[in-house]
Short mmCIF file of C-alpha atoms and ligand atoms in Angstrom, two decimals:
data_model
loop_
_atom_site.label_atom_id
_atom_site.label_comp_id
_atom_site.label_asym_id
_atom_site.label_seq_id
_atom_site.Cartn_x
_atom_site.Cartn_y
_atom_site.Cartn_z
CA MET A 1 84.99 135.60 77.60
CA THR A 2 82.95 138.21 79.45
CA ARG A 3 80.02 137.26 81.63
CA GLU A 4 77.69 138.87 79.12
CA ALA A 5 79.16 136.77 76.32
CA ARG A 6 78.75 133.63 78.41
CA LEU A 7 75.15 134.51 79.13
CA ARG A 8 74.51 135.11 75.43
CA GLY A 9 76.16 131.76 74.69
CA LEU A 10 73.54 129.80 76.68
CA PRO A 11 71.44 127.63 74.35
CA SER A 12 67.80 128.60 73.92
CA VAL A 13 65.22 126.71 75.94
CA ASP A 14 63.93 125.21 72.73
CA ARG A 15 67.26 123.91 71.56
CA LEU A 16 68.24 122.43 74.92
CA ALA A 17 64.83 121.02 75.77
CA VAL A 18 64.25 119.52 72.34
CA SER A 19 67.60 117.76 72.21
CA VAL A 20 67.31 116.32 75.73
CA ALA A 21 63.66 115.36 75.23
CA ARG A 22 64.43 113.63 71.94
CA ALA A 23 67.19 111.53 73.48
CA GLU A 24 65.10 110.68 76.54
CA LEU A 25 61.99 109.75 74.57
CA ALA A 26 64.00 107.63 72.13
CA ALA A 27 65.54 105.72 75.04
CA ARG A 28 62.15 105.22 76.67
CA ARG A 29 60.55 104.11 73.40
CA GLU A 30 63.22 101.44 73.08
CA GLU A 31 62.59 100.27 76.65
CA LEU A 32 58.84 100.04 76.01
CA VAL A 33 59.36 98.16 72.74
CA GLY A 34 61.60 95.83 74.73
CA GLY A 35 58.69 95.10 77.09
CA ALA A 36 59.36 97.50 79.99
CA THR A 37 56.33 97.92 82.29
CA ASP A 38 57.88 100.02 85.09
CA ASP A 39 56.92 103.60 85.86
CA VAL A 40 59.67 106.13 85.33
CA ASP A 41 59.92 109.86 85.90
CA LEU A 42 61.07 111.12 82.50
CA VAL A 43 61.56 114.67 83.76
CA GLN A 44 63.94 113.46 86.42
CA ARG A 45 65.76 111.31 83.87
CA ALA A 46 66.07 114.30 81.55
CA GLY A 47 67.56 116.28 84.46
CA ASP A 48 70.08 113.49 85.13
CA ARG A 49 71.06 113.56 81.48
CA LEU A 50 72.22 117.15 81.88
CA ARG A 51 74.54 116.32 84.76
CA PRO A 52 78.06 115.20 83.86
CA ARG A 53 78.45 111.42 84.11
CA LEU A 54 82.01 111.67 85.40
CA ARG A 55 81.52 113.31 88.77
CA ARG A 56 83.55 114.42 91.71
CA VAL A 57 83.70 111.83 94.47
CA LEU A 58 84.88 112.57 97.99
CA ASN A 59 86.91 109.52 98.91
CA ALA A 60 86.17 108.74 102.56
CA THR A 61 87.07 105.07 102.15
CA GLY A 62 90.62 105.51 103.44
CA VAL A 63 91.85 103.51 100.42
CA VAL A 64 94.59 105.79 99.15
CA ILE A 65 95.01 104.34 95.66
CA HIS A 66 91.43 103.45 94.79
CA THR A 67 91.32 102.19 91.21
CA ASN A 68 87.56 102.73 90.96
CA LEU A 69 87.99 106.34 92.04
CA GLY A 70 90.72 107.19 89.54
CA ARG A 71 93.74 106.20 91.65
CA ALA A 72 96.14 109.04 92.48
CA PRO A 73 95.01 112.66 92.88
CA LEU A 74 97.62 114.95 91.34
CA ALA A 75 99.99 117.29 93.14
CA GLY A 76 99.32 121.03 92.70
CA GLY A 77 102.25 121.42 90.31
CA ALA A 78 100.98 118.58 88.15
CA GLN A 79 97.47 120.06 88.08
CA ALA A 80 98.90 123.35 86.87
CA ALA A 81 100.92 121.59 84.18
CA VAL A 82 97.76 119.85 82.91
CA ARG A 83 95.91 123.16 82.77
CA ARG A 84 98.72 124.75 80.76
CA ALA A 85 98.94 121.83 78.34
CA ALA A 86 95.17 121.75 77.94
CA ALA A 87 94.68 125.46 77.40
CA GLY A 88 96.97 126.00 74.43
CA TYR A 89 99.58 124.55 72.13
CA SER A 90 102.85 123.05 73.30
CA ASN A 91 106.09 121.69 71.88
CA LEU A 92 104.76 118.16 72.30
CA GLU A 93 106.52 116.88 69.20
CA LEU A 94 108.52 119.91 68.17
CA ASP A 95 112.19 120.55 68.73
CA LEU A 96 112.19 124.22 69.69
CA ALA A 97 115.94 124.50 69.16
CA ASP A 98 116.02 123.62 65.46
CA GLY A 99 112.33 123.87 64.58
CA GLY A 100 112.28 120.28 63.37
CA ARG A 101 110.20 117.36 64.52
CA GLY A 102 110.74 116.32 68.13
CA SER A 103 109.60 113.34 70.15
CA ARG A 104 107.07 113.40 72.97
CA HIS A 105 109.32 110.93 74.78
CA ASP A 106 112.06 113.51 75.18
CA HIS A 107 110.09 115.52 77.74
CA VAL A 108 110.41 112.94 80.52
CA GLU A 109 113.44 110.89 79.54
CA GLY A 110 115.97 113.14 81.27
CA LEU A 111 113.99 113.13 84.53
CA LEU A 112 113.44 109.38 84.41
CA CYS A 113 117.18 108.77 83.96
CA GLU A 114 118.06 111.24 86.68
CA LEU A 115 115.67 109.70 89.20
CA THR A 116 116.29 106.02 88.49
CA GLY A 117 119.86 105.93 87.23
CA ALA A 118 118.72 104.34 83.97
CA GLU A 119 120.34 104.98 80.56
CA ALA A 120 117.02 105.64 78.85
CA GLY A 121 113.29 105.82 79.49
CA ILE A 122 109.90 106.39 77.88
CA ALA A 123 106.32 106.69 79.03
CA VAL A 124 103.24 105.08 77.48
CA ASN A 125 99.53 104.91 78.30
CA ASN A 126 99.69 102.67 81.39
CA CYS A 127 101.78 99.92 82.92
CA ALA A 128 99.85 97.15 81.16
CA ALA A 129 100.83 98.83 77.89
CA ALA A 130 104.42 99.16 79.09
CA VAL A 131 104.70 95.41 79.73
CA LEU A 132 103.05 94.58 76.42
CA LEU A 133 105.41 96.88 74.55
CA ALA A 134 108.49 95.56 76.33
CA VAL A 135 107.74 91.89 75.64
CA ALA A 136 106.74 92.60 72.04
CA ALA A 137 109.87 94.63 71.38
CA LEU A 138 112.36 92.39 73.18
CA ALA A 139 110.91 88.91 72.75
CA GLY A 140 108.33 89.08 69.94
CA GLY A 141 108.57 85.91 67.83
CA ARG A 142 110.81 84.32 70.47
CA GLU A 143 110.40 82.78 73.93
CA THR A 144 109.86 84.50 77.27
CA ILE A 145 110.69 82.74 80.50
CA VAL A 146 108.46 83.38 83.55
CA SER A 147 108.36 81.75 86.98
CA ARG A 148 105.12 79.88 87.67
CA GLY A 149 104.86 81.92 90.84
CA GLN A 150 104.65 85.11 88.77
CA LEU A 151 101.94 84.20 86.26
CA ILE A 152 99.81 86.75 88.03
CA GLU A 153 96.59 88.62 87.47
CA ILE A 154 96.35 92.27 88.46
CA GLY A 155 92.88 93.83 88.85
CA GLY A 156 90.84 94.58 85.77
CA GLY A 157 92.01 91.68 83.63
CA PHE A 158 95.77 92.19 83.34
CA ARG A 159 97.15 88.64 83.17
CA ILE A 160 100.80 88.00 82.43
CA PRO A 161 100.21 84.91 80.21
CA GLU A 162 97.64 86.81 78.13
CA ILE A 163 99.86 89.87 77.77
CA LEU A 164 102.72 87.66 76.59
CA ALA A 165 100.42 86.03 74.03
CA GLN A 166 99.41 89.47 72.75
CA GLY A 167 103.08 90.39 72.55
CA GLN A 168 103.62 87.45 70.17
CA THR A 169 106.09 85.75 72.49
CA ARG A 170 105.93 82.09 73.57
CA LEU A 171 105.62 81.61 77.31
CA VAL A 172 108.09 79.19 78.87
CA GLU A 173 107.04 78.46 82.47
CA VAL A 174 109.70 77.56 85.01
CA GLY A 175 109.69 76.50 88.67
CA THR A 176 106.54 75.91 90.70
CA THR A 177 103.84 78.10 92.17
CA ASN A 178 105.73 78.63 95.42
CA ARG A 179 109.39 77.97 94.60
CA THR A 180 111.52 78.94 91.65
CA ARG A 181 115.32 78.76 91.71
CA LEU A 182 118.03 80.24 89.54
CA ALA A 183 118.73 76.75 88.12
CA ASP A 184 115.16 76.61 86.81
CA TYR A 185 115.81 79.70 84.71
CA THR A 186 119.25 78.51 83.57
CA ALA A 187 117.81 75.20 82.36
CA ALA A 188 115.17 77.00 80.28
CA ILE A 189 117.51 79.39 78.47
CA GLY A 190 118.16 78.47 74.85
CA ASP A 191 118.64 79.85 71.34
CA ALA A 192 115.00 80.93 71.13
CA THR A 193 115.00 82.86 74.43
CA GLY A 194 114.09 86.51 73.95
CA ALA A 195 113.63 87.66 77.54
CA ILE A 196 112.94 86.77 81.14
CA VAL A 197 109.91 88.49 82.66
CA ARG A 198 109.75 89.05 86.37
CA ALA A 199 106.39 90.32 87.68
CA HIS A 200 105.85 91.72 91.14
CA PRO A 201 102.88 90.05 92.91
CA SER A 202 101.50 93.46 93.74
CA ASN A 203 98.16 92.54 95.25
CA PHE A 204 98.93 89.33 97.15
CA ARG A 205 101.70 87.70 99.15
CA GLN A 206 102.85 84.11 99.49
CA LEU A 207 103.86 82.92 102.94
CA GLY A 208 105.83 79.93 104.19
CA PHE A 209 107.72 77.55 101.88
CA VAL A 210 108.48 80.16 99.25
CA GLU A 211 111.55 80.86 97.13
CA THR A 212 112.00 83.41 94.37
CA VAL A 213 115.08 84.67 92.54
CA GLU A 214 116.21 88.20 93.29
CA ILE A 215 116.69 90.64 90.43
CA GLU A 216 120.52 90.73 90.65
CA PRO A 217 121.28 87.04 89.90
CA LEU A 218 118.56 87.02 87.26
CA CYS A 219 120.23 89.89 85.42
CA ARG A 220 123.55 88.03 85.45
CA LEU A 221 122.17 85.21 83.27
CA GLY A 222 122.93 87.13 80.08
CA VAL A 223 119.31 87.31 78.91
CA PRO A 224 117.39 90.63 78.79
CA VAL A 225 115.26 90.88 81.93
CA ILE A 226 111.95 92.77 81.91
CA ASP A 227 111.16 93.59 85.53
CA ASP A 228 107.54 94.61 86.03
CA VAL A 229 107.63 96.21 89.48
CA GLY A 230 104.09 97.61 89.23
CA SER A 231 104.01 100.49 91.65
CA GLY A 232 107.09 102.51 90.92
CA VAL A 233 108.67 103.48 94.22
CA LEU A 234 111.09 106.34 93.54
CA ALA A 235 111.42 107.85 97.01
CA ASP A 236 113.41 105.84 99.54
CA GLU A 237 112.30 108.19 102.30
CA LEU A 238 109.08 106.47 103.25
CA ASP A 239 109.54 103.54 105.61
CA LEU A 240 106.04 102.40 104.69
CA LEU A 241 107.15 101.58 101.17
CA VAL A 242 110.11 99.32 101.98
CA ASP A 243 108.15 96.21 101.01
CA GLU A 244 107.65 97.47 97.46
CA PRO A 245 110.45 96.96 94.95
CA ALA A 246 112.38 100.15 94.25
CA VAL A 247 112.87 101.02 90.59
CA GLY A 248 116.49 102.09 91.15
CA ARG A 249 117.48 98.69 92.49
CA SER A 250 116.29 96.89 89.34
CA VAL A 251 118.06 99.44 87.17
CA ARG A 252 121.31 99.00 89.10
CA ALA A 253 120.97 95.23 88.82
CA GLY A 254 121.05 95.66 85.04
CA ALA A 255 117.46 94.95 84.01
CA ALA A 256 116.93 95.60 80.30
CA VAL A 257 113.58 97.24 81.02
CA VAL A 258 111.84 98.07 84.31
CA THR A 259 108.11 98.84 84.01
CA PHE A 260 105.85 100.64 86.49
CA SER A 261 102.64 102.66 86.76
CA GLY A 262 102.41 106.43 86.91
CA ASP A 263 99.32 106.51 89.11
CA LYS A 264 100.00 104.04 91.89
CA LEU A 265 102.60 104.78 94.57
CA LEU A 266 104.33 107.19 92.19
CA GLY A 267 101.30 109.43 92.70
CA GLY A 268 101.07 110.89 89.20
CA PRO A 269 98.75 110.51 86.18
CA GLN A 270 97.77 107.27 84.51
CA ALA A 271 100.89 106.24 82.64
CA GLY A 272 103.21 103.31 82.11
CA ILE A 273 106.91 103.95 82.44
CA LEU A 274 109.75 101.97 80.93
CA VAL A 275 113.33 102.64 82.02
CA GLY A 276 116.47 100.62 81.42
CA ARG A 277 119.23 99.95 78.90
CA ARG A 278 119.51 102.30 75.95
CA ALA A 279 119.30 99.53 73.31
CA ALA A 280 116.24 97.93 74.94
CA ILE A 281 114.37 101.23 75.33
CA ASP A 282 115.25 102.18 71.73
CA ALA A 283 113.77 98.87 70.58
CA CYS A 284 110.57 99.71 72.50
CA ARG A 285 110.43 103.21 71.00
CA ALA A 286 110.85 101.84 67.49
CA HIS A 287 108.23 99.08 67.80
CA PRO A 288 104.95 99.72 65.92
CA LEU A 289 102.96 99.23 69.14
CA ALA A 290 104.66 102.30 70.67
CA ARG A 291 102.49 104.54 68.51
CA ALA A 292 99.31 102.69 69.46
CA LEU A 293 100.14 102.80 73.17
CA ARG A 294 101.49 106.33 73.37
CA ILE A 295 100.81 108.68 76.26
CA ASP A 296 98.62 111.75 75.63
CA LYS A 297 99.82 115.32 76.19
CA LEU A 298 97.82 115.98 79.37
CA SER A 299 99.17 112.90 81.12
CA LEU A 300 102.64 113.69 79.86
CA ALA A 301 102.43 117.20 81.33
CA ALA A 302 101.29 115.80 84.68
CA LEU A 303 103.97 113.14 84.62
CA GLU A 304 106.79 115.59 83.94
CA ALA A 305 105.62 117.84 86.77
CA THR A 306 105.21 114.92 89.19
CA LEU A 307 108.63 113.49 88.40
CA ALA A 308 110.20 116.92 88.86
CA ILE A 309 108.94 117.00 92.45
CA TYR A 310 110.88 113.80 93.19
CA ARG A 311 114.16 115.65 92.74
CA ASP A 312 113.61 116.66 96.35
CA PRO A 313 112.32 113.52 98.09
CA ALA A 314 111.19 115.45 101.17
CA ALA A 315 109.09 117.70 98.93
CA ALA A 316 107.68 114.59 97.23
CA VAL A 317 106.41 113.24 100.54
CA ARG A 318 104.84 116.62 101.32
CA GLU A 319 103.39 117.56 97.93
CA ILE A 320 102.43 114.31 96.24
CA PRO A 321 99.01 113.52 97.68
CA VAL A 322 99.42 109.72 97.72
CA LEU A 323 102.66 109.95 99.69
CA ALA A 324 101.29 112.66 101.98
CA MET A 325 98.21 110.57 102.79
CA LEU A 326 100.27 107.46 103.47
CA SER A 327 102.53 109.33 105.82
CA ALA A 328 99.90 111.57 107.46
CA ASP A 329 100.59 111.76 111.15
CA ARG A 330 98.09 110.85 113.79
CA ASP A 331 97.63 114.38 115.11
CA GLU A 332 96.68 115.68 111.71
CA LEU A 333 94.20 112.84 111.16
CA GLU A 334 92.80 113.30 114.66
CA ARG A 335 92.22 117.00 114.07
CA ARG A 336 90.43 116.32 110.79
CA ALA A 337 88.35 113.53 112.31
CA VAL A 338 87.22 115.72 115.19
CA ARG A 339 86.18 118.44 112.76
CA LEU A 340 84.27 115.95 110.61
CA ALA A 341 82.58 114.45 113.68
CA GLU A 342 81.46 117.92 114.75
CA GLY A 343 80.14 118.65 111.28
CA THR A 344 78.24 115.39 110.92
CA GLY A 345 77.14 114.43 114.42
CA GLY A 346 79.21 111.25 114.12
CA ALA A 347 81.68 109.77 116.59
CA VAL A 348 85.45 109.49 116.31
CA ILE A 349 86.50 105.85 116.42
CA ASP A 350 89.65 103.91 115.51
CA ALA A 351 89.90 101.81 112.36
CA THR A 352 92.36 100.48 109.82
CA ALA A 353 92.51 101.13 106.09
CA ARG A 354 94.41 99.65 103.14
CA VAL A 355 96.66 101.23 100.57
CA GLY A 356 94.71 99.78 97.61
CA GLY A 357 95.63 99.81 93.93
CA GLY A 358 97.38 96.48 94.19
CA ALA A 359 100.14 97.79 96.42
CA LEU A 360 101.31 96.77 99.88
CA PRO A 361 98.44 94.29 100.40
CA LEU A 362 99.47 93.47 103.97
CA LEU A 363 99.90 97.00 105.20
CA GLU A 364 97.19 98.23 107.55
CA LEU A 365 96.98 101.95 108.15
CA SER A 366 95.37 102.60 111.48
CA GLY A 367 93.92 105.93 112.41
CA PRO A 368 90.93 107.85 113.67
CA VAL A 369 87.79 107.81 111.50
CA VAL A 370 84.23 109.05 111.92
CA GLY A 371 81.44 106.51 112.43
CA LEU A 372 77.91 107.50 111.46
CA ASP A 373 74.91 105.86 113.08
CA PRO A 374 72.89 104.76 110.04
CA GLY A 375 69.43 105.28 111.60
CA PRO A 376 66.40 103.12 110.87
CA GLY A 377 67.15 102.75 107.13
CA GLY A 378 70.40 100.90 107.79
CA CYS A 379 73.92 101.27 106.46
CA ASP A 380 73.23 100.37 102.84
CA ALA A 381 70.54 103.04 102.55
CA LEU A 382 72.71 105.73 104.11
CA ALA A 383 75.70 104.76 101.94
CA ALA A 384 73.48 104.86 98.83
CA SER A 385 72.17 108.34 99.73
CA LEU A 386 75.71 109.61 100.21
CA ARG A 387 76.74 108.17 96.85
CA SER A 388 73.86 109.84 95.04
CA GLY A 389 74.82 113.39 96.03
CA ASP A 390 76.97 115.76 94.03
CA PRO A 391 79.76 115.53 94.96
CA ALA A 392 79.20 111.90 95.84
CA VAL A 393 80.60 110.70 99.16
CA LEU A 394 82.02 107.20 99.41
CA GLY A 395 82.66 105.70 102.82
CA ARG A 396 82.87 102.12 104.02
CA ILE A 397 80.59 100.03 106.16
CA HIS A 398 82.08 98.60 109.32
CA ARG A 399 80.32 96.96 112.26
CA GLY A 400 76.92 98.51 111.73
CA ARG A 401 78.14 102.00 110.96
CA VAL A 402 79.01 104.01 107.90
CA VAL A 403 82.62 104.94 108.44
CA LEU A 404 84.18 108.08 106.95
CA ASP A 405 87.96 107.90 106.84
CA VAL A 406 89.71 111.27 106.85
CA ARG A 407 93.07 109.97 105.59
CA THR A 408 91.88 110.30 102.00
CA LEU A 409 90.16 113.67 102.49
CA THR A 410 91.75 117.10 102.35
CA ASP A 411 90.82 119.76 104.91
CA ALA A 412 88.56 121.37 102.30
CA ASP A 413 86.98 117.99 101.51
CA VAL A 414 86.04 117.58 105.18
CA ASP A 415 83.67 120.55 104.98
CA ASP A 416 82.10 119.22 101.78
CA VAL A 417 81.61 115.78 103.32
CA ALA A 418 80.01 117.30 106.40
CA ALA A 419 77.64 119.33 104.20
CA ALA A 420 76.75 116.21 102.19
CA VAL A 421 76.01 114.21 105.34
CA ARG A 422 73.83 117.02 106.72
CA ALA A 423 71.93 117.23 103.41
CA VAL A 424 71.19 113.50 103.55
CA ALA A 425 70.09 113.79 107.18
CA ILE A 426 67.56 116.49 106.25
CA GLN A 427 66.09 114.29 103.50
CA ARG A 428 65.67 111.35 105.87
C1 PLP B 1 99.19 97.58 88.47
C2 PLP B 1 100.16 96.70 87.77
C3 PLP B 1 100.15 96.60 86.39
C4 PLP B 1 99.18 97.36 85.54
O1 PLP B 1 99.38 98.72 85.65
P1 PLP B 1 98.34 99.78 85.03
O2 PLP B 1 99.04 101.07 85.14
O3 PLP B 1 97.11 99.68 85.86
O4 PLP B 1 98.09 99.36 83.62
C5 PLP B 1 101.08 95.77 85.80
N1 PLP B 1 101.95 95.06 86.54
C6 PLP B 1 101.99 95.13 87.88
C7 PLP B 1 102.99 94.31 88.63
C8 PLP B 1 101.09 95.96 88.55
O5 PLP B 1 101.12 96.05 89.88
#
């Protein structure tokens, strides 16, 4: 479209103003009928209505996988793939070779098998969906055995017992909260057993008198094992990630299905991935829930591009933002922090951050950050002002200062954060 055409395409003042005013006045009328007595600036509220609700946020929290901020930013290649898929048509469910109907699952299955060693794989909407689909397909109408130490809750209401109930499988609890042995599983296996579920306690750790069964002996019991590893570590290169279960290990052990997220440590789009034995994955594909839980084309495009980067693990660590941030070296962080301090009038101090997203809960990432003196209004007021800008800036409050962590900012972000801080300073 030419610039002239775009200009002509602007709505008339009347059309825009009338539609916004109608919506705003209707909302206010309802508030007043409901007994509201406060004073509000309707013009300002009308202005807010015209701004997008889903806004850019500059993540200066240092939390790399921040669920409230949309988890993983995408690699450049994945962003480009999303743009291509969004802009036009694609062979999403078309077999280009014979012109017949294809399956959306085919676009990532080869890569998933290549990277994990599995016989088969599919992707669905998210990992919660992946677990639901796996238990429904493998153990629906039958029993599922789970260690009492793994009846876990992941943020946002994902609870293993509730997911099993939704998957129409009867939960059989074995062991105790802190110790479960192989014999506990063996004793629980019977004619009605459909599967064993093993769930990684992603966001907490148990210490001390603890015993769990490793994936290998579990897979030798002759019952399909669904191993929910959560984060999906595909690259062995990063020492930081050694405490997270690697997908390839569970596949090699013989798990029927291994489930993991696309947007945690994998660093891709929101997605749930299932890899494992051909028969088990086929059962998942054929289950009616697969259609309800399917992945959309934009996420699929991003996932394919992200997985492709993993073919070269060194490139993955460089190009996938989550991995790059986790492995950022001190010099790089220092340089960014100094630049941000210069741009904001803050001071470079040392602090520690967390990975977030229910991964590596014990890992502390230390590094240089920028501390802002909050002034007379205090930290909460400064943090609120920074959040209200566009783009919004989110930091954290630590020992009487608002701290801006540069680990989760790009070089370009640093300039935007500095501008946002200066804009707030002028208003104060
Ligand atoms: C995060 C997580 C889930 C849920 O994954 P989503 O992609 O957020 O749906 C399920 N299981 C485990 C072990 C997890 O860590």
